Coordinates of C-alpha atoms and ligand atoms in Angstrom, one line a residue:
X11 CA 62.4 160.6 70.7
X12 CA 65.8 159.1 71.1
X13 CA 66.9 160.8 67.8
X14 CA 65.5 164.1 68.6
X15 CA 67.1 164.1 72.3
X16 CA 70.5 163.6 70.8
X17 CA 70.1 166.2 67.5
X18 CA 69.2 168.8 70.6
X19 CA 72.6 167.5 72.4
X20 CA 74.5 167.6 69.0
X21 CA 73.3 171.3 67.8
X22 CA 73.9 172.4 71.8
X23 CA 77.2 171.1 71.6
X24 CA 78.6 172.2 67.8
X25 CA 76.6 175.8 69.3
X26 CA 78.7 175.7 72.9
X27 CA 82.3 175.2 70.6
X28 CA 81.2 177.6 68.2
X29 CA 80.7 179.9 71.1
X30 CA 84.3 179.5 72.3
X31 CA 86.2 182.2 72.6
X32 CA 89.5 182.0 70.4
X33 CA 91.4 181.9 73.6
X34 CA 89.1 179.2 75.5
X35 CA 90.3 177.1 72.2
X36 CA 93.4 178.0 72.2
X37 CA 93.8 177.0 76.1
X38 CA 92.1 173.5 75.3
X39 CA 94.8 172.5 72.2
X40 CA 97.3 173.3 74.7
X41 CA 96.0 171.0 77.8
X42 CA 95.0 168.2 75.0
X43 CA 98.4 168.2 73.4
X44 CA 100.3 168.6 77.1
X45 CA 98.0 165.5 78.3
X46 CA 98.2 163.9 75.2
X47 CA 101.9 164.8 73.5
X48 CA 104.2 166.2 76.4
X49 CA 108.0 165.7 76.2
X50 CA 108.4 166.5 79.7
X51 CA 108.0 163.5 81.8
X52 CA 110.5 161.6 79.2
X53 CA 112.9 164.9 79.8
X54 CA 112.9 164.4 82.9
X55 CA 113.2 160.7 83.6
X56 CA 116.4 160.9 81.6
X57 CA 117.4 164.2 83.8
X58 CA 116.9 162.0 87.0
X59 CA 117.6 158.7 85.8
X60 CA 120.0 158.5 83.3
X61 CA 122.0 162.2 84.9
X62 CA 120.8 162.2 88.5
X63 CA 121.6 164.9 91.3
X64 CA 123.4 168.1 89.2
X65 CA 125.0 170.1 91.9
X66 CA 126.6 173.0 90.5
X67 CA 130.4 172.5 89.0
X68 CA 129.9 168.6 89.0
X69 CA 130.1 166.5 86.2
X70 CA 126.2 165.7 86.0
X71 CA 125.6 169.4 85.7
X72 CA 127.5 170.0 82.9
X73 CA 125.8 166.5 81.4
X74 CA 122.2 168.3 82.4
X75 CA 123.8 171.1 80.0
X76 CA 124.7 168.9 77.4
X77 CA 121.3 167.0 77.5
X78 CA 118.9 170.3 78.0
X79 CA 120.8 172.0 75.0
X80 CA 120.4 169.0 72.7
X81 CA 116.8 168.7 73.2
X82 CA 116.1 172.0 73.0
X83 CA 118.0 172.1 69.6
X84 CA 115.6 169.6 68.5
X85 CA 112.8 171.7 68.7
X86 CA 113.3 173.7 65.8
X87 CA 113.7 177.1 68.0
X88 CA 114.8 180.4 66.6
X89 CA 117.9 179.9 68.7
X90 CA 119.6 178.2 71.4
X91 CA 122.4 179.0 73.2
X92 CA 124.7 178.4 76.3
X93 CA 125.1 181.7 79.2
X94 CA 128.7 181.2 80.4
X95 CA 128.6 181.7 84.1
X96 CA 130.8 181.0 87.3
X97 CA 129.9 178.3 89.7
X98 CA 131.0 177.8 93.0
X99 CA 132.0 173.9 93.3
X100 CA 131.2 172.5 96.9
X101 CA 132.0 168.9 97.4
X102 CA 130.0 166.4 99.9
X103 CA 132.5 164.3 99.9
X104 CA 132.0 160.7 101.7
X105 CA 128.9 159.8 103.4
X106 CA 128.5 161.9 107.0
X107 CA 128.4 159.8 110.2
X108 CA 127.0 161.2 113.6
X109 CA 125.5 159.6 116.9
X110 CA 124.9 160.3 120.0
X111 CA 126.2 158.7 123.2
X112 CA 123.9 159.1 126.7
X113 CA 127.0 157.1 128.5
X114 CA 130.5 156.1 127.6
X115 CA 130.2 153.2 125.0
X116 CA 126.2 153.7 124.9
X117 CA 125.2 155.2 121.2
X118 CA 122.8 155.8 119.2
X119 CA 123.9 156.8 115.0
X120 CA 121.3 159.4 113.8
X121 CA 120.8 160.3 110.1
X122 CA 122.4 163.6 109.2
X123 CA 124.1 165.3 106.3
X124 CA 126.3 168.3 105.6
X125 CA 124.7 171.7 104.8
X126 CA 125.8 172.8 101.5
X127 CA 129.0 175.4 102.1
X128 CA 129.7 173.6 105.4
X129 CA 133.4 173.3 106.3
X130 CA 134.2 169.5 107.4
X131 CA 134.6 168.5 110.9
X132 CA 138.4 167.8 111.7
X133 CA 139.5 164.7 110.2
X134 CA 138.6 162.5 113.5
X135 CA 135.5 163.6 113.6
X136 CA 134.0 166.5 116.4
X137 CA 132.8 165.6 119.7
X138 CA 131.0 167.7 122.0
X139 CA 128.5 168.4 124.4
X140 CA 124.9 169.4 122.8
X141 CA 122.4 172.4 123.8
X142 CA 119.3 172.6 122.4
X143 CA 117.8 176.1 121.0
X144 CA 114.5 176.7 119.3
X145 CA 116.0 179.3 117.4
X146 CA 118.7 181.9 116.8
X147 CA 117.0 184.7 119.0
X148 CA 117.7 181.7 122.0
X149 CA 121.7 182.3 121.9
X150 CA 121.6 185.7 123.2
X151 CA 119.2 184.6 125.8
X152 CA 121.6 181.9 126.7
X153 CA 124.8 183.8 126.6
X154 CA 128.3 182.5 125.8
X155 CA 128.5 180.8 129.4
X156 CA 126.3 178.2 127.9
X157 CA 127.2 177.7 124.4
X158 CA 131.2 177.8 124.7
X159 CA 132.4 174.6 123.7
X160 CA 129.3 173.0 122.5
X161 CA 127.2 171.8 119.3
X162 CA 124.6 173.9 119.1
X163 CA 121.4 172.0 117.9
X164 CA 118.3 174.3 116.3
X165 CA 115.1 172.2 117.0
X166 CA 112.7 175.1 115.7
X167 CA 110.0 172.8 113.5
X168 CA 108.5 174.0 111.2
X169 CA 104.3 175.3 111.8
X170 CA 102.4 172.4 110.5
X171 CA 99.2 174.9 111.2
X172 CA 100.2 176.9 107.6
X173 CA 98.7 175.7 104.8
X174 CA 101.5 177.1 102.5
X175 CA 104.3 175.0 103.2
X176 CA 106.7 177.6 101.7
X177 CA 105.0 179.7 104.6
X178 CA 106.5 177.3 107.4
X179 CA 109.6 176.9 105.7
X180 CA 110.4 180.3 105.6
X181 CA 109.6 180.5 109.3
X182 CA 112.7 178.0 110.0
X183 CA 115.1 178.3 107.1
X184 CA 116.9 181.0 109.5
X185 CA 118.5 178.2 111.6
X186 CA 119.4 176.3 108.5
X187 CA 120.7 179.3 106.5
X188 CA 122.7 181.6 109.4
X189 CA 122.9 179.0 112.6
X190 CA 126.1 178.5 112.3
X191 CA 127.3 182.0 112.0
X192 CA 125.6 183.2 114.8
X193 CA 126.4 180.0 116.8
X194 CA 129.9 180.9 116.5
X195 CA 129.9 184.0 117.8
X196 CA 129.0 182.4 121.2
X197 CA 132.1 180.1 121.1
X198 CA 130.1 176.8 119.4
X199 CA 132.0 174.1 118.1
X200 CA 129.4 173.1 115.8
X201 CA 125.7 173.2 114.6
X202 CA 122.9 170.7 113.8
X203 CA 120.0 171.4 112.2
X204 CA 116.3 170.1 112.1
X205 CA 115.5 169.1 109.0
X206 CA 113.2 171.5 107.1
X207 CA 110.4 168.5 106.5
X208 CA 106.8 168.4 107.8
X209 CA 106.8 164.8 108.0
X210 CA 108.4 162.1 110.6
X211 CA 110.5 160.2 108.6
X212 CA 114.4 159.4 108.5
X213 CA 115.3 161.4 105.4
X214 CA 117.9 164.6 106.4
X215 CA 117.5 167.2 104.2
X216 CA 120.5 169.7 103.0
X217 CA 120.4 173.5 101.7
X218 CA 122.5 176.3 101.9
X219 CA 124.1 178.2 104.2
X220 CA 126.6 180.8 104.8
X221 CA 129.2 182.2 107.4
X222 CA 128.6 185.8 106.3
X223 CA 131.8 187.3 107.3
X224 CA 132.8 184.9 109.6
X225 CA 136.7 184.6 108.9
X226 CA 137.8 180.9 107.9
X227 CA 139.5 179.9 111.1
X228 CA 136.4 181.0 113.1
X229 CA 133.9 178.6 110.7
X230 CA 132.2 176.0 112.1
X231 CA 130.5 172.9 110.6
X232 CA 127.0 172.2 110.1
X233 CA 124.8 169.3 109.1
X234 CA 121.4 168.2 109.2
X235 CA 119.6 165.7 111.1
X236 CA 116.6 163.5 110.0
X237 CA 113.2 164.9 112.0
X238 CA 112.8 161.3 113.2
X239 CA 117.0 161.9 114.7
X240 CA 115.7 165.7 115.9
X241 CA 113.1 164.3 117.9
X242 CA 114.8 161.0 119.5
X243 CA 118.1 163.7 120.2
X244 CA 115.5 166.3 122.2
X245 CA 113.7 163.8 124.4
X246 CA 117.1 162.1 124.9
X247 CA 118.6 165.5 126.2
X248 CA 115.4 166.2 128.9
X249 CA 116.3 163.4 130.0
X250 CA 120.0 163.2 130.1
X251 CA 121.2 166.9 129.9
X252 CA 125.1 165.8 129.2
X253 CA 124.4 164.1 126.1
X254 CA 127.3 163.9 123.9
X255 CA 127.3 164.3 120.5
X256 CA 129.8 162.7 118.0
X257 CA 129.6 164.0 113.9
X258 CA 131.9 163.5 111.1
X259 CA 131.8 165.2 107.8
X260 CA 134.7 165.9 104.9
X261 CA 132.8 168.1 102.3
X262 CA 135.3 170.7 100.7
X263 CA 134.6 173.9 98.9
X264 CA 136.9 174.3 95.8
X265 CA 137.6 177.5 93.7
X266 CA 134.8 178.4 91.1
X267 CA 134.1 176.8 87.7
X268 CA 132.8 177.7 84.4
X269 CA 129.2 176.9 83.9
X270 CA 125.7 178.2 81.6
X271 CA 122.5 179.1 81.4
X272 CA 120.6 176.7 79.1
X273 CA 118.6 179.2 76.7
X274 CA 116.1 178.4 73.6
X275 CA 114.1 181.1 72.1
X276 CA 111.2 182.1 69.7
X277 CA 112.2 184.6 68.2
X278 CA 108.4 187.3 68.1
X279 CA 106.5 187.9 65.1
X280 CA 105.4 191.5 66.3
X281 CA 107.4 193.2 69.0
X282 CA 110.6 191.0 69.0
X283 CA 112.6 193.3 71.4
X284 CA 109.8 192.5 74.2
X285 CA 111.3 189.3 75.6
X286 CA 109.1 186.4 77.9
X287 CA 110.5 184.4 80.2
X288 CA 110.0 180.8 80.8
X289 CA 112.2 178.8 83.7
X290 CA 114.0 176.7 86.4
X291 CA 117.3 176.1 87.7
X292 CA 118.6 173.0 86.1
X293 CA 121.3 172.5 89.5
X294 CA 119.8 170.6 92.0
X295 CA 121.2 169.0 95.4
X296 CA 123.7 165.7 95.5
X297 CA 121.5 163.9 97.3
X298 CA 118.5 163.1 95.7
X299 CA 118.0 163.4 92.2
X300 CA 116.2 166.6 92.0
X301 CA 113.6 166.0 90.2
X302 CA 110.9 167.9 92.0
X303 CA 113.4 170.6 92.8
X304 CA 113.8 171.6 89.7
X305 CA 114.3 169.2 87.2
X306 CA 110.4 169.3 86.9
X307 CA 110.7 173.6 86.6
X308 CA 113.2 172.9 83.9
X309 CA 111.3 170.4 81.3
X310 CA 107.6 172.6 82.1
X311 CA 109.7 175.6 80.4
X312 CA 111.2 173.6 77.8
X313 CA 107.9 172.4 77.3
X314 CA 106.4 175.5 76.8
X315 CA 107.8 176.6 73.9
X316 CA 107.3 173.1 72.6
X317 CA 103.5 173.2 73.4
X318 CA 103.2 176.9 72.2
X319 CA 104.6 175.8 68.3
X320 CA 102.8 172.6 68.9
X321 CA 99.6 174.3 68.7
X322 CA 100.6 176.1 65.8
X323 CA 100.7 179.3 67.9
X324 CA 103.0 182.8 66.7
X325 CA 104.2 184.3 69.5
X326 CA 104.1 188.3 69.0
X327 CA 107.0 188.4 71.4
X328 CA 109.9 186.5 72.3
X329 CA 109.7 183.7 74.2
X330 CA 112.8 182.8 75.8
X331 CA 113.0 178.6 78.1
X332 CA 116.3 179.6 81.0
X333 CA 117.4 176.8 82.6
X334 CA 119.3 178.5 85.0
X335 CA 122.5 177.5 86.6
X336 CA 123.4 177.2 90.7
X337 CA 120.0 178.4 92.3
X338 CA 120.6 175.8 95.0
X339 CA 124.6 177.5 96.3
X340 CA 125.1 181.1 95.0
X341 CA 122.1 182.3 92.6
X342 CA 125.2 182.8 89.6
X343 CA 122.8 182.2 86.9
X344 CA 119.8 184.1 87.5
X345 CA 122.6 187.3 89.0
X346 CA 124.2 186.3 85.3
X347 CA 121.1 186.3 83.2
X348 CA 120.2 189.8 84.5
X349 CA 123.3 190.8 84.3
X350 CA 124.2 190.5 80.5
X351 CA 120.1 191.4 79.9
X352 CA 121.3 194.5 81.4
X353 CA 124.3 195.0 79.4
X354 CA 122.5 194.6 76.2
X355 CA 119.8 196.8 76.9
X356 CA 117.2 193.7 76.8
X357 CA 113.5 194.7 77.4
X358 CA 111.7 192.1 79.7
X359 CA 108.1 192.0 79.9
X360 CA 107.5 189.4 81.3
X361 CA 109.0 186.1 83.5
X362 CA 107.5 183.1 85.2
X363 CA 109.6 180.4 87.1
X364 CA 108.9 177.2 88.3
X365 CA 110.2 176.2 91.4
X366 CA 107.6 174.7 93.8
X367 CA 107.6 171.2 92.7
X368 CA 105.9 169.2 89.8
X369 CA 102.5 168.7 91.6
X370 CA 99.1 169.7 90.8
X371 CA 99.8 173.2 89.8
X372 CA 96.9 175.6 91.9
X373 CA 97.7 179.1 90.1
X374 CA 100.1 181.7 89.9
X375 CA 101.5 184.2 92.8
X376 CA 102.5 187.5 90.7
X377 CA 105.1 190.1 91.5
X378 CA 103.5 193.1 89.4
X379 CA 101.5 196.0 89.5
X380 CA 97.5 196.1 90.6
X381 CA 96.7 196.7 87.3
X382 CA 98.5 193.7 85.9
X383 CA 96.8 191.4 88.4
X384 CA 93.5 192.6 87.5
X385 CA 94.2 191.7 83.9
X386 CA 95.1 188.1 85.1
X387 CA 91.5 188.6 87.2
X388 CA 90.2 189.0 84.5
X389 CA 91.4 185.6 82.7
X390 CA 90.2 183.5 85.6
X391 CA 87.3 182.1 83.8
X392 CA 89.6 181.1 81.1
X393 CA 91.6 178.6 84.1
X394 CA 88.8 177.4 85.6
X395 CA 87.9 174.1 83.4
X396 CA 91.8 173.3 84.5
X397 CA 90.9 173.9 88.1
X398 CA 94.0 176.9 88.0
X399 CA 92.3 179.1 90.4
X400 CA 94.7 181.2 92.8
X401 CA 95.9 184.1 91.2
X402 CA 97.6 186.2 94.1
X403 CA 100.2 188.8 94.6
X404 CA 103.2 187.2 96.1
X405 CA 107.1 185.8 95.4
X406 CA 108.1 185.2 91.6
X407 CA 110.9 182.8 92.0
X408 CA 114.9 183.6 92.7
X409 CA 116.0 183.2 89.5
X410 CA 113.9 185.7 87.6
X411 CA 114.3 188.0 90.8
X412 CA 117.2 189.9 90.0
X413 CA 115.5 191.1 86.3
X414 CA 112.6 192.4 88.5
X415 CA 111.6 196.8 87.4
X416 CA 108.9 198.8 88.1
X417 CA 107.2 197.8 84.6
X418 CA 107.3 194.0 83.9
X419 CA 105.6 190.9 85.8
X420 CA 107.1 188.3 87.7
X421 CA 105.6 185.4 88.3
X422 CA 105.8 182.1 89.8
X423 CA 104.1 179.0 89.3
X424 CA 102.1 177.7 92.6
X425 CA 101.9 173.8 92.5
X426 CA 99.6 172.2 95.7
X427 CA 102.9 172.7 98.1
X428 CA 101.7 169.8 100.8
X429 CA 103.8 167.4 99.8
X430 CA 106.8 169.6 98.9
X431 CA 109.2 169.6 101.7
X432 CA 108.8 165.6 102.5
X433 CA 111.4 165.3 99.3
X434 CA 112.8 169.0 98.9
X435 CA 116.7 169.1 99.0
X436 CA 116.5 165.3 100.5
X437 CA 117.4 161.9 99.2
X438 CA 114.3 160.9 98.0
X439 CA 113.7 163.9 95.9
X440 CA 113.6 161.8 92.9
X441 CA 111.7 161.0 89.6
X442 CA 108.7 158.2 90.9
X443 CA 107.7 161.3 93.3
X444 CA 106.9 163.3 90.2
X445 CA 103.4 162.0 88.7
X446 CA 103.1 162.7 85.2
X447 CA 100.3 164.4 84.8
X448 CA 100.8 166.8 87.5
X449 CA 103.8 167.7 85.7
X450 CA 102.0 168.0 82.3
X451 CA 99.3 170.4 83.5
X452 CA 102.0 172.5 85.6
X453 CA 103.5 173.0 81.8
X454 CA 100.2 173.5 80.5
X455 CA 99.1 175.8 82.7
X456 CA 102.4 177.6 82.2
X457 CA 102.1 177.7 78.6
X458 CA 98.5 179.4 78.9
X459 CA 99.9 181.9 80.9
X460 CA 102.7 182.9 78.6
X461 CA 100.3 182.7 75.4
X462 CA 97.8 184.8 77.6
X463 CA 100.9 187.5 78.0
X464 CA 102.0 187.4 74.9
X465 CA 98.8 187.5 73.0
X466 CA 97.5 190.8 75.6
X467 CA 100.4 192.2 76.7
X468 CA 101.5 193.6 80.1
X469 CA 99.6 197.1 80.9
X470 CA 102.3 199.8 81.6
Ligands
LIG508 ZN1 114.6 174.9 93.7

């Protein structure tokens, strides 16, 4: 009976694999041989580890240049190749120093850190009185009488009711990106800014910003404080209104230098001139090491086209990995990239970035047309053994952005985002965050996409 039981099993199984469709197979070679035979955790550790942080023009991005070309030569590509490109080159500097003193000789040091394309404070440090604003639209409200003079400090959190927590950040990165340009048209001496992080902890996290047209003499400095700091400073100030606040920064903004684009290609069997994208941005912050944001983005691309020739597939179209250069401070790369694709006429199809973080990838938000989304609709039952099921219109990623036209898809890859911002842009963004197999299936699930693409096409 035993015997029987177990030939049933055996003929339903050999009759269920038989059964499975070409792409259902080739889906399964690639999870096995990401799960099994990835590259990109050991990428990656050496990115973090061995590199560290890669802000653009310093000396660990152009040794994340170096590294990413090197490995990508090993892969027996068509072709790899550096994208020259400007960078700005922003400097940090020495650690930043702030507290805050409720009498003379009575202080309390809170963690901050300088907001990339900050000026410094003077060399002594600045010293002010603080107000407290929930946002920009409070300045106008409060009128220059009230902000003359002072440190203006942006308390906005962000929602912790959004389940997206790209949807929260994007609710506050206003303060962090233009408070200090607005600020200083009301006469402020200086902003600080509430960390962009969900969590309580005493981590301050950096990011751009920019004075817009704001001319140099009128530029202000800006830094972040931990959310822990942000909280103790607001109930400090109900209680004691003439709080002063003491910062100290010296990060420096030097003239541009050279930098590239990472690129590896397949060169397509079929339609060669119909070119796939596959990407990061291989700069990250100084503070961490960035290896959620986006040394993980980077390695999933390269890891594609590894996992794609791994399995012995032939791309019909070419299949190009960007790691793309100074996302985090000026966008140069991806403006570059689209740039020269421009110039030389290149036909893009297709692009997908990652940029959310090497978690448990959840799906894919898609910049295209209806039509193209339904075609993804209609390979939903291909991602479901993977547990890949949200397959929404929505944001691509900033690099790819600037090749966006009517005809091609964008898309971006959607990790679980809850545990995101606790490390984005902060000190401990760095490689024992990243679990490896999160990170394998994010490439996996990548690679699926692109072979998906590739093998079907976009409809025009
Ligand atoms: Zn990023």
């Amino acid at each position: 009976m035993k015997k029987v039981i177990l030939l049933l099993l055996s003929i339903g199984l050999s009759i269920n694999v038989y059964a499975q469709s070409e792409d259902e197979q080739q889906l399964k070679k690639i999870y096995d041989l990401a799960l099994t035979d990835s590259k990109a955790y050991d990428w990656l550790n050496y990115l973090s580890n061995q590199i560290g942080g890669r802000l653009s023009g310093s000396v660990q991005a152009q040794l994340a240049v170096d590294y990413t070309k090197k490995q990508l030569d090993s892969l027996g590509l068509d072709r790899v190749y550096l994208q020259p490109v400007m960078v700005p080159k922003w400097v940090r500097g020495t650690p930043e120093f702030a507290y805050f003193e409720t009498s003379p000789g009575l202080s309390t040091n809170v963690p901050i850190c300088a907001l990339g394309g900050s000026v410094a404070t003077p060399l002594g440090g600045l010293k002010a009185g603080l107000i407290e604003v929930q946002g920009i639209e409070d300045l106008e409200k409060l009128g220059k009488e009230n902000i003359e003079g002072k440190i203006v400090f942006y308390n906005r959190p962000m929602d912790p009711t959004l389940i997206s927590t790209f949807a929260s950040y994007t609710g506050c990165v206003d303060q962090r990106y233009s408070g200090a340009e607005e600020a200083a048209k009301y006469g402020a001496v200086g902003v600080i800014v509430r960390s962009l992080n969900l969590r309580l902890d005493d981590y301050p996290h950096t990011g751009s910003m920019g004075y817009g047209n704001t001319p140099v003499s009128k530029r202000i400095p800006a830094a972040a404080i931990s959310t822990k700091g942000a909280d103790l400073l607001s109930t400090t100030l109900k209680l004691n209104a003439d709080v002063q606040f003491y910062f100290k920064q010296n990060c420096k903004q030097f003239d541009d230098v050279e930098s590239f684009n990472v690129i590896g290609e397949i060169k397509g069997s079929e339609f060669p001139n119909e070119i796939m994208v596959v990407g990061g941005h291989l700069d990250s912050w100084d503070l961490g090491d960035g290896s959620h944001d986006d040394g993980a983005g980077c390695v999933q691309s390269m890891d594609v086209l590894r996992l794609l020739k791994k399995t012995g597939y032939k791309p019909k179209r070419t299949i190009r990995a960007v790691l793309f250069m100074n996302e985090e401070n000026g966008l140069r790369g991806g403006n570059k990239y689209a740039e020269v694709a421009s110039n030389k006429k290149e036909n893009h199809v297709f692009a997908l970035e990652s940029d959310a973080g090497g978690f448990t990838p959840r799906g894919f938000s898609f910049d295209c047309s209806d039509e193209n989304l339904k075609q993804v609709h209609s390979w939903k039952g291909l991602f479901e053994p993977y547990y890949i099921h949200l397959f929404e219109k929505g944001y691509s990623g900033a690099d790819i952005r600037p090749l966006k036209n009517s005809d091609m898809v964008l898309a971006g890859l959607r990790p679980d985002s809850q545990r995101y911002f606790v490390h984005h842009h902060a000190e401990n963004d760095t490689f024992e965050h990243v679990n490896k197999r999160e990170l394998e299936l994010g490439a996996a699930s990548m690679a699926s996409l692109v072979y998906l693409f590739d093998k079907y096409g976009i409809v025009k």
